[in-house]
Amino acid sequence: MTSTAPATVIKIGGSTLGSEDTSLHDVVALQRAGARPVVVHGGGAMISDWLKRLEIPSEFIDGLRSTNAQAINVVVGVLRGVVNTQLVGEIGAIGGRAVGLSGLDGGTVSARRYDDRLGYVGEVTAVDTTLVTALLDAGLIPVIAPIGLEAPAQPLNINADTVAGEVARALGVGQLIFLTDVDGLMDASGTVLADLDAERARALRAEGTIGGGMIPKVDACFRAAEVGVAAFIANGTIPHTVQRIVSGEDVGTRIRG
Ligand SMILES: Nc1ncnc2c1ncn2[C@@H]1O[C@H](COP(=O)(O)OP(=O)(O)OP(=O)(O)O)[C@@H](O)[C@H]1O
Ligand SMILES: [Mg+2]
């Protein structure tokens, strides 16, 4: 059964992977209900673990992992090989049908290097939704590893939040849900904000309250919101978060673009 509903892009954080997480159940349930879920995943913790085991140095610069010629092979291997395969397997185990891909497949995510200090880290230059749309039309759940292609043939490591935001933006009106390990975006007192507009985001950022892994999420939310995507940041370790958001409940932080 196919559906013409707008897409729901769900970014699953590496930090919630493998925990008692019901996000994938939610994804499968959504699809059964006629929605068009697209999964984008991270995997930073597992990449760090493998780089350490292989004794390949990598440091973080402004929250992004510098990626040398050796490290990019590990990034590709872990994201596309281990994490993506695991997610596709888990979706299958609970009755869904998923197809794993990276941004290279079907020319989905084009990218370019932008900072010598970061090496093989990319920024997204274009998204082609042809393959993702074909998979959705065929009733399959695309599961995307955040790797982009720098022409002619160089894979680049891209922040998964950025890929999720750009894919949602390219798919157009629909939803973008960041599942992470906290209840939403918090202010300086630790209170989760139900809503966030651009002005408040700027202020929170200026005072240093939005930091680390939250920065690319907030940026991605506003980029996607520009074209009418409804964007949310919520806790993926709490059961049924995705279903609650899709059914219109106030869960986590909603971005007001
Ligand atoms: N204002 C804020 N509100 C909430 N969390 C914040 C804020 N500023 C920074 N953070 C941090 O952002 C983290 C979530 O981003 P993080 O990159 O660690 O996880 P993820 O993106 O879900 O997983 P991964 O990066 O592995 O894909 C939170 O655990 C928290 O420590
Ligand atoms: Mg992150």
mmCIF file of C-alpha atoms and ligand atoms in Angstrom:
data_model
loop_
_atom_site.group_PDB
_atom_site.id
_atom_site.type_symbol
_atom_site.label_atom_id
_atom_site.label_comp_id
_atom_site.label_asym_id
_atom_site.label_seq_id
_atom_site.Cartn_x
_atom_site.Cartn_y
_atom_site.Cartn_z
ATOM 1 C CA MET A 1 0.000 0.000 0.000
ATOM 2 C CA THR A 2 1.427 3.372 -0.878
ATOM 3 C CA SER A 3 0.488 6.746 0.436
ATOM 4 C CA THR A 4 0.766 10.265 -0.836
ATOM 5 C CA ALA A 5 1.025 11.774 2.646
ATOM 6 C CA PRO A 6 3.903 14.196 3.239
ATOM 7 C CA ALA A 7 7.091 12.621 4.581
ATOM 8 C CA THR A 8 8.091 12.430 8.232
ATOM 9 C CA VAL A 9 11.870 12.575 8.585
ATOM 10 C CA ILE A 10 13.010 11.059 11.875
ATOM 11 C CA LYS A 11 16.585 11.504 13.032
ATOM 12 C CA ILE A 12 17.619 8.836 15.493
ATOM 13 C CA GLY A 13 20.537 9.871 17.671
ATOM 14 C CA GLY A 14 23.451 7.536 18.150
ATOM 15 C CA SER A 15 23.101 8.237 21.845
ATOM 16 C CA THR A 16 19.726 6.484 22.020
ATOM 17 C CA LEU A 17 20.636 3.607 19.710
ATOM 18 C CA GLY A 18 20.563 0.232 21.332
ATOM 19 C CA SER A 19 18.884 1.477 24.498
ATOM 20 C CA GLU A 20 15.349 0.503 25.457
ATOM 21 C CA ASP A 21 14.143 2.560 22.601
ATOM 22 C CA THR A 22 10.735 2.239 20.972
ATOM 23 C CA SER A 23 11.487 4.701 18.168
ATOM 24 C CA LEU A 24 11.712 2.009 15.527
ATOM 25 C CA HIS A 25 8.386 0.531 16.652
ATOM 26 C CA ASP A 26 6.944 4.011 16.241
ATOM 27 C CA VAL A 27 8.434 4.282 12.755
ATOM 28 C CA VAL A 28 6.911 0.964 11.677
ATOM 29 C CA ALA A 29 3.546 1.850 13.251
ATOM 30 C CA LEU A 30 3.572 5.195 11.440
ATOM 31 C CA GLN A 31 4.121 3.546 8.126
ATOM 32 C CA ARG A 32 1.324 1.039 8.786
ATOM 33 C CA ALA A 33 -0.939 4.009 9.490
ATOM 34 C CA GLY A 34 -0.200 5.437 6.034
ATOM 35 C CA ALA A 35 2.548 7.952 6.821
ATOM 36 C CA ARG A 36 5.828 8.092 4.913
ATOM 37 C CA PRO A 37 8.659 7.834 7.461
ATOM 38 C CA VAL A 38 12.291 8.396 6.473
ATOM 39 C CA VAL A 39 14.980 7.556 9.039
ATOM 40 C CA VAL A 40 18.332 9.371 9.259
ATOM 41 C CA HIS A 41 20.768 8.105 11.860
ATOM 42 C CA GLY A 42 23.930 9.211 13.632
ATOM 43 C CA GLY A 43 26.542 7.005 15.198
ATOM 44 C CA GLY A 44 29.142 9.229 16.768
ATOM 45 C CA ALA A 45 29.769 7.091 19.842
ATOM 46 C CA MET A 46 30.416 3.963 17.815
ATOM 47 C CA ILE A 47 32.726 5.858 15.440
ATOM 48 C CA SER A 48 34.724 7.155 18.414
ATOM 49 C CA ASP A 49 34.967 3.637 19.775
ATOM 50 C CA TRP A 50 36.291 2.213 16.492
ATOM 51 C CA LEU A 51 38.726 5.071 15.897
ATOM 52 C CA LYS A 52 40.133 4.443 19.346
ATOM 53 C CA ARG A 53 40.446 0.709 18.795
ATOM 54 C CA LEU A 54 42.235 1.343 15.503
ATOM 55 C CA GLU A 55 44.368 4.073 17.082
ATOM 56 C CA ILE A 56 43.351 6.677 14.521
ATOM 57 C CA PRO A 57 43.479 10.186 15.973
ATOM 58 C CA SER A 58 40.445 12.466 15.710
ATOM 59 C CA GLU A 59 39.555 15.615 17.543
ATOM 60 C CA PHE A 60 36.450 17.765 17.795
ATOM 61 C CA ILE A 61 36.561 21.282 16.405
ATOM 62 C CA ASP A 62 33.450 23.384 17.118
ATOM 63 C CA GLY A 63 31.511 20.196 17.848
ATOM 64 C CA LEU A 64 32.488 18.528 14.571
ATOM 65 C CA ARG A 65 34.808 15.571 14.238
ATOM 66 C CA SER A 66 37.928 16.286 12.203
ATOM 67 C CA THR A 67 38.196 13.395 9.770
ATOM 68 C CA ASN A 68 41.479 12.481 8.075
ATOM 69 C CA ALA A 69 42.000 10.049 5.179
ATOM 70 C CA GLN A 70 42.127 7.057 7.523
ATOM 71 C CA ALA A 71 39.225 8.189 9.658
ATOM 72 C CA ILE A 72 36.830 8.661 6.716
ATOM 73 C CA ASN A 73 37.128 4.939 5.930
ATOM 74 C CA VAL A 74 36.156 4.117 9.507
ATOM 75 C CA VAL A 75 33.286 6.631 9.431
ATOM 76 C CA VAL A 76 31.916 5.096 6.222
ATOM 77 C CA GLY A 77 32.418 1.556 7.504
ATOM 78 C CA VAL A 78 30.741 2.149 10.848
ATOM 79 C CA LEU A 79 27.828 4.296 9.649
ATOM 80 C CA ARG A 80 26.949 2.463 6.460
ATOM 81 C CA GLY A 81 28.194 -0.964 7.510
ATOM 82 C CA VAL A 82 27.390 -1.358 11.177
ATOM 83 C CA VAL A 83 24.819 1.195 12.332
ATOM 84 C CA ASN A 84 22.723 1.345 9.154
ATOM 85 C CA THR A 85 22.640 -2.438 8.801
ATOM 86 C CA GLN A 86 21.645 -2.826 12.438
ATOM 87 C CA LEU A 87 18.724 -0.410 12.040
ATOM 88 C CA VAL A 88 17.479 -2.073 8.843
ATOM 89 C CA GLY A 89 17.671 -5.433 10.623
ATOM 90 C CA GLU A 90 15.796 -4.158 13.675
ATOM 91 C CA ILE A 91 13.040 -2.633 11.562
ATOM 92 C CA GLY A 92 12.699 -5.952 9.755
ATOM 93 C CA ALA A 93 12.542 -7.828 13.052
ATOM 94 C CA ILE A 94 9.496 -5.831 14.133
ATOM 95 C CA GLY A 95 7.661 -6.281 10.874
ATOM 96 C CA GLY A 96 8.713 -3.266 8.794
ATOM 97 C CA ARG A 97 10.509 -3.263 5.470
ATOM 98 C CA ALA A 98 13.443 -0.895 5.292
ATOM 99 C CA VAL A 99 16.157 -0.180 2.750
ATOM 100 C CA GLY A 100 19.523 1.107 3.913
ATOM 101 C CA LEU A 101 21.337 3.733 1.921
ATOM 102 C CA SER A 102 23.870 6.463 2.369
ATOM 103 C CA GLY A 103 23.739 9.881 0.822
ATOM 104 C CA LEU A 104 25.854 8.518 -2.048
ATOM 105 C CA ASP A 105 23.186 6.111 -3.221
ATOM 106 C CA GLY A 106 21.102 7.468 -6.045
ATOM 107 C CA GLY A 107 23.025 10.728 -5.777
ATOM 108 C CA THR A 108 20.845 11.609 -2.788
ATOM 109 C CA VAL A 109 23.242 13.909 -0.905
ATOM 110 C CA SER A 110 25.892 16.013 -2.659
ATOM 111 C CA ALA A 111 28.498 17.654 -0.482
ATOM 112 C CA ARG A 112 31.784 19.494 -0.435
ATOM 113 C CA ARG A 113 34.633 19.974 2.000
ATOM 114 C CA TYR A 114 34.563 23.407 3.577
ATOM 115 C CA ASP A 115 37.216 23.599 6.283
ATOM 116 C CA ASP A 116 40.797 22.327 5.998
ATOM 117 C CA ARG A 117 40.943 21.711 9.730
ATOM 118 C CA LEU A 118 38.029 19.267 9.476
ATOM 119 C CA GLY A 119 39.354 17.280 6.508
ATOM 120 C CA TYR A 120 36.807 14.904 4.982
ATOM 121 C CA VAL A 121 33.810 16.577 6.597
ATOM 122 C CA GLY A 122 31.178 17.879 4.232
ATOM 123 C CA GLU A 123 28.501 20.481 4.017
ATOM 124 C CA VAL A 124 25.436 19.614 1.969
ATOM 125 C CA THR A 125 25.311 21.302 -1.430
ATOM 126 C CA ALA A 126 22.231 19.549 -2.846
ATOM 127 C CA VAL A 127 19.706 16.820 -2.102
ATOM 128 C CA ASP A 128 18.091 14.742 -4.832
ATOM 129 C CA THR A 129 14.981 13.040 -3.457
ATOM 130 C CA THR A 130 14.382 10.736 -6.449
ATOM 131 C CA LEU A 131 15.571 7.538 -4.732
ATOM 132 C CA VAL A 132 13.993 8.318 -1.361
ATOM 133 C CA THR A 133 10.666 9.107 -3.013
ATOM 134 C CA ALA A 134 10.803 5.913 -5.092
ATOM 135 C CA LEU A 135 11.400 3.863 -1.942
ATOM 136 C CA LEU A 136 8.521 5.576 -0.140
ATOM 137 C CA ASP A 137 6.271 5.025 -3.152
ATOM 138 C CA ALA A 138 7.180 1.331 -3.032
ATOM 139 C CA GLY A 139 6.081 1.127 0.619
ATOM 140 C CA LEU A 140 9.640 0.881 1.945
ATOM 141 C CA ILE A 141 11.280 2.825 4.781
ATOM 142 C CA PRO A 142 14.499 4.557 3.660
ATOM 143 C CA VAL A 143 17.202 4.495 6.353
ATOM 144 C CA ILE A 144 19.908 7.019 5.511
ATOM 145 C CA ALA A 145 23.512 7.041 6.753
ATOM 146 C CA PRO A 146 24.879 10.621 6.857
ATOM 147 C CA ILE A 147 27.552 10.383 4.199
ATOM 148 C CA GLY A 148 27.585 12.669 1.167
ATOM 149 C CA LEU A 149 29.351 12.548 -2.169
ATOM 150 C CA GLU A 150 31.886 15.133 -3.245
ATOM 151 C CA ALA A 151 32.193 14.780 -7.008
ATOM 152 C CA PRO A 152 33.551 12.788 -8.597
ATOM 153 C CA ALA A 153 33.912 10.019 -6.028
ATOM 154 C CA GLN A 154 34.880 11.175 -2.535
ATOM 155 C CA PRO A 155 32.605 10.214 0.391
ATOM 156 C CA LEU A 156 32.397 12.868 3.113
ATOM 157 C CA ASN A 157 31.352 12.638 6.734
ATOM 158 C CA ILE A 158 28.356 14.913 7.380
ATOM 159 C CA ASN A 159 26.619 15.720 10.632
ATOM 160 C CA ALA A 160 23.491 13.536 10.773
ATOM 161 C CA ASP A 161 21.303 16.391 12.041
ATOM 162 C CA THR A 162 22.273 18.461 9.007
ATOM 163 C CA VAL A 163 21.466 15.614 6.626
ATOM 164 C CA ALA A 164 18.076 15.064 8.295
ATOM 165 C CA GLY A 165 17.256 18.770 8.008
ATOM 166 C CA GLU A 166 18.316 19.038 4.371
ATOM 167 C CA VAL A 167 16.450 15.862 3.382
ATOM 168 C CA ALA A 168 13.298 17.142 5.115
ATOM 169 C CA ARG A 169 13.729 20.488 3.403
ATOM 170 C CA ALA A 170 14.124 18.853 -0.005
ATOM 171 C CA LEU A 171 11.092 16.608 0.534
ATOM 172 C CA GLY A 172 9.100 19.715 1.372
ATOM 173 C CA VAL A 173 6.077 20.082 3.622
ATOM 174 C CA GLY A 174 5.960 17.386 6.270
ATOM 175 C CA GLN A 175 7.574 16.796 9.626
ATOM 176 C CA LEU A 176 11.103 16.618 10.945
ATOM 177 C CA ILE A 177 11.592 14.963 14.328
ATOM 178 C CA PHE A 178 14.910 14.869 16.169
ATOM 179 C CA LEU A 179 14.938 12.057 18.689
ATOM 180 C CA THR A 180 17.661 12.561 21.240
ATOM 181 C CA ASP A 181 18.533 11.716 24.844
ATOM 182 C CA VAL A 182 16.964 14.782 26.498
ATOM 183 C CA ASP A 183 13.312 15.900 26.652
ATOM 184 C CA GLY A 184 13.789 18.840 24.307
ATOM 185 C CA LEU A 185 15.617 22.120 24.105
ATOM 186 C CA MET A 186 16.270 23.485 27.584
ATOM 187 C CA ASP A 187 16.730 27.040 28.768
ATOM 188 C CA ALA A 188 19.469 28.075 31.220
ATOM 189 C CA SER A 189 17.407 26.813 34.180
ATOM 190 C CA GLY A 190 16.973 23.380 32.596
ATOM 191 C CA THR A 191 13.296 23.862 31.727
ATOM 192 C CA VAL A 192 12.254 22.283 28.433
ATOM 193 C CA LEU A 193 10.832 24.886 26.062
ATOM 194 C CA ALA A 194 7.570 23.885 24.375
ATOM 195 C CA ASP A 195 8.226 26.366 21.552
ATOM 196 C CA LEU A 196 11.277 27.981 20.077
ATOM 197 C CA ASP A 197 11.305 30.835 17.585
ATOM 198 C CA ALA A 198 14.319 32.235 15.748
ATOM 199 C CA GLU A 199 14.689 35.239 18.045
ATOM 200 C CA ARG A 200 14.730 33.135 21.221
ATOM 201 C CA ALA A 201 17.126 30.666 19.579
ATOM 202 C CA ARG A 202 19.557 33.496 18.777
ATOM 203 C CA ALA A 203 19.424 34.758 22.350
ATOM 204 C CA LEU A 204 19.911 31.303 23.894
ATOM 205 C CA ARG A 205 22.822 30.696 21.583
ATOM 206 C CA ALA A 206 24.442 34.026 22.338
ATOM 207 C CA GLU A 207 24.298 33.297 26.080
ATOM 208 C CA GLY A 208 25.782 29.810 25.452
ATOM 209 C CA THR A 209 22.689 27.872 26.530
ATOM 210 C CA ILE A 210 22.422 26.024 23.212
ATOM 211 C CA GLY A 211 25.634 24.069 22.905
ATOM 212 C CA GLY A 212 27.294 20.951 21.532
ATOM 213 C CA GLY A 213 25.010 18.522 19.747
ATOM 214 C CA MET A 214 22.011 20.852 20.040
ATOM 215 C CA ILE A 215 23.479 23.461 17.681
ATOM 216 C CA PRO A 216 23.196 21.467 14.428
ATOM 217 C CA LYS A 217 19.690 20.307 15.420
ATOM 218 C CA VAL A 218 18.420 23.839 15.957
ATOM 219 C CA ASP A 219 20.023 25.028 12.699
ATOM 220 C CA ALA A 220 18.494 22.091 10.808
ATOM 221 C CA CYS A 221 15.055 22.784 12.303
ATOM 222 C CA PHE A 222 15.058 26.412 11.141
ATOM 223 C CA ARG A 223 16.370 25.468 7.674
ATOM 224 C CA ALA A 224 13.549 22.945 7.260
ATOM 225 C CA ALA A 225 10.950 25.252 8.815
ATOM 226 C CA GLU A 226 11.739 27.846 6.123
ATOM 227 C CA VAL A 227 9.945 25.677 3.558
ATOM 228 C CA GLY A 228 7.033 24.782 5.835
ATOM 229 C CA VAL A 229 8.341 21.634 7.528
ATOM 230 C CA ALA A 230 7.105 21.259 11.129
ATOM 231 C CA ALA A 231 10.217 20.532 13.205
ATOM 232 C CA PHE A 232 10.526 19.010 16.695
ATOM 233 C CA ILE A 233 13.243 18.025 19.158
ATOM 234 C CA ALA A 234 12.150 15.337 21.604
ATOM 235 C CA ASN A 235 13.236 12.427 23.761
ATOM 236 C CA GLY A 236 13.675 9.182 21.841
ATOM 237 C CA THR A 237 14.115 7.119 24.984
ATOM 238 C CA ILE A 238 10.503 7.734 26.038
ATOM 239 C CA PRO A 239 8.053 5.276 24.453
ATOM 240 C CA HIS A 240 5.810 6.477 21.624
ATOM 241 C CA THR A 241 7.353 9.928 21.287
ATOM 242 C CA VAL A 242 7.056 9.866 17.488
ATOM 243 C CA GLN A 243 3.459 8.723 17.494
ATOM 244 C CA ARG A 244 2.511 11.359 20.043
ATOM 245 C CA ILE A 245 4.116 14.143 18.004
ATOM 246 C CA VAL A 246 2.509 12.978 14.776
ATOM 247 C CA SER A 247 -0.884 12.844 16.450
ATOM 248 C CA GLY A 248 -0.512 16.482 17.489
ATOM 249 C CA GLU A 249 0.363 16.191 21.172
ATOM 250 C CA ASP A 250 2.754 18.730 22.664
ATOM 251 C CA VAL A 251 5.887 16.675 23.213
ATOM 252 C CA GLY A 252 9.375 18.120 23.425
ATOM 253 C CA THR A 253 10.221 21.388 21.685
ATOM 254 C CA ARG A 254 8.410 22.613 18.591
ATOM 255 C CA ILE A 255 10.324 24.985 16.337
ATOM 256 C CA ARG A 256 8.361 27.964 15.115
ATOM 257 C CA GLY A 257 9.955 28.933 11.837
HETATM 258 N N1 LIG B 1 19.979 23.940 25.450
HETATM 259 C C1 LIG B 1 20.107 22.601 25.435
HETATM 260 N N2 LIG B 1 19.044 21.836 25.716
HETATM 261 C C2 LIG B 1 19.136 20.481 25.711
HETATM 262 N N3 LIG B 1 20.275 19.793 25.441
HETATM 263 C C3 LIG B 1 21.375 20.505 25.125
HETATM 264 C C4 LIG B 1 21.344 21.944 25.100
HETATM 265 N N4 LIG B 1 22.577 22.384 24.751
HETATM 266 C C5 LIG B 1 23.336 21.294 24.562
HETATM 267 N N5 LIG B 1 22.642 20.150 24.774
HETATM 268 C C6 LIG B 1 23.179 18.795 24.684
HETATM 269 O O1 LIG B 1 22.824 18.203 23.424
HETATM 270 C C7 LIG B 1 22.769 16.783 23.633
HETATM 271 C C8 LIG B 1 22.066 16.100 22.464
HETATM 272 O O2 LIG B 1 22.881 16.126 21.310
HETATM 273 P P1 LIG B 1 23.891 14.912 20.971
HETATM 274 O O3 LIG B 1 24.618 15.278 19.729
HETATM 275 O O4 LIG B 1 24.703 14.579 22.192
HETATM 276 O O5 LIG B 1 22.928 13.644 20.749
HETATM 277 P P2 LIG B 1 22.239 13.108 19.416
HETATM 278 O O6 LIG B 1 22.403 14.091 18.310
HETATM 279 O O7 LIG B 1 20.861 12.713 19.805
HETATM 280 O O8 LIG B 1 23.051 11.793 19.108
HETATM 281 P P3 LIG B 1 24.216 11.605 17.977
HETATM 282 O O9 LIG B 1 25.023 12.867 17.943
HETATM 283 O O10 LIG B 1 24.993 10.432 18.494
HETATM 284 O O11 LIG B 1 23.513 11.303 16.699
HETATM 285 C C9 LIG B 1 22.101 16.645 24.962
HETATM 286 O O12 LIG B 1 22.354 15.412 25.580
HETATM 287 C C10 LIG B 1 22.687 17.826 25.757
HETATM 288 O O13 LIG B 1 23.804 17.407 26.509
HETATM 289 MG MG MG B 2 24.463 14.756 17.706
#
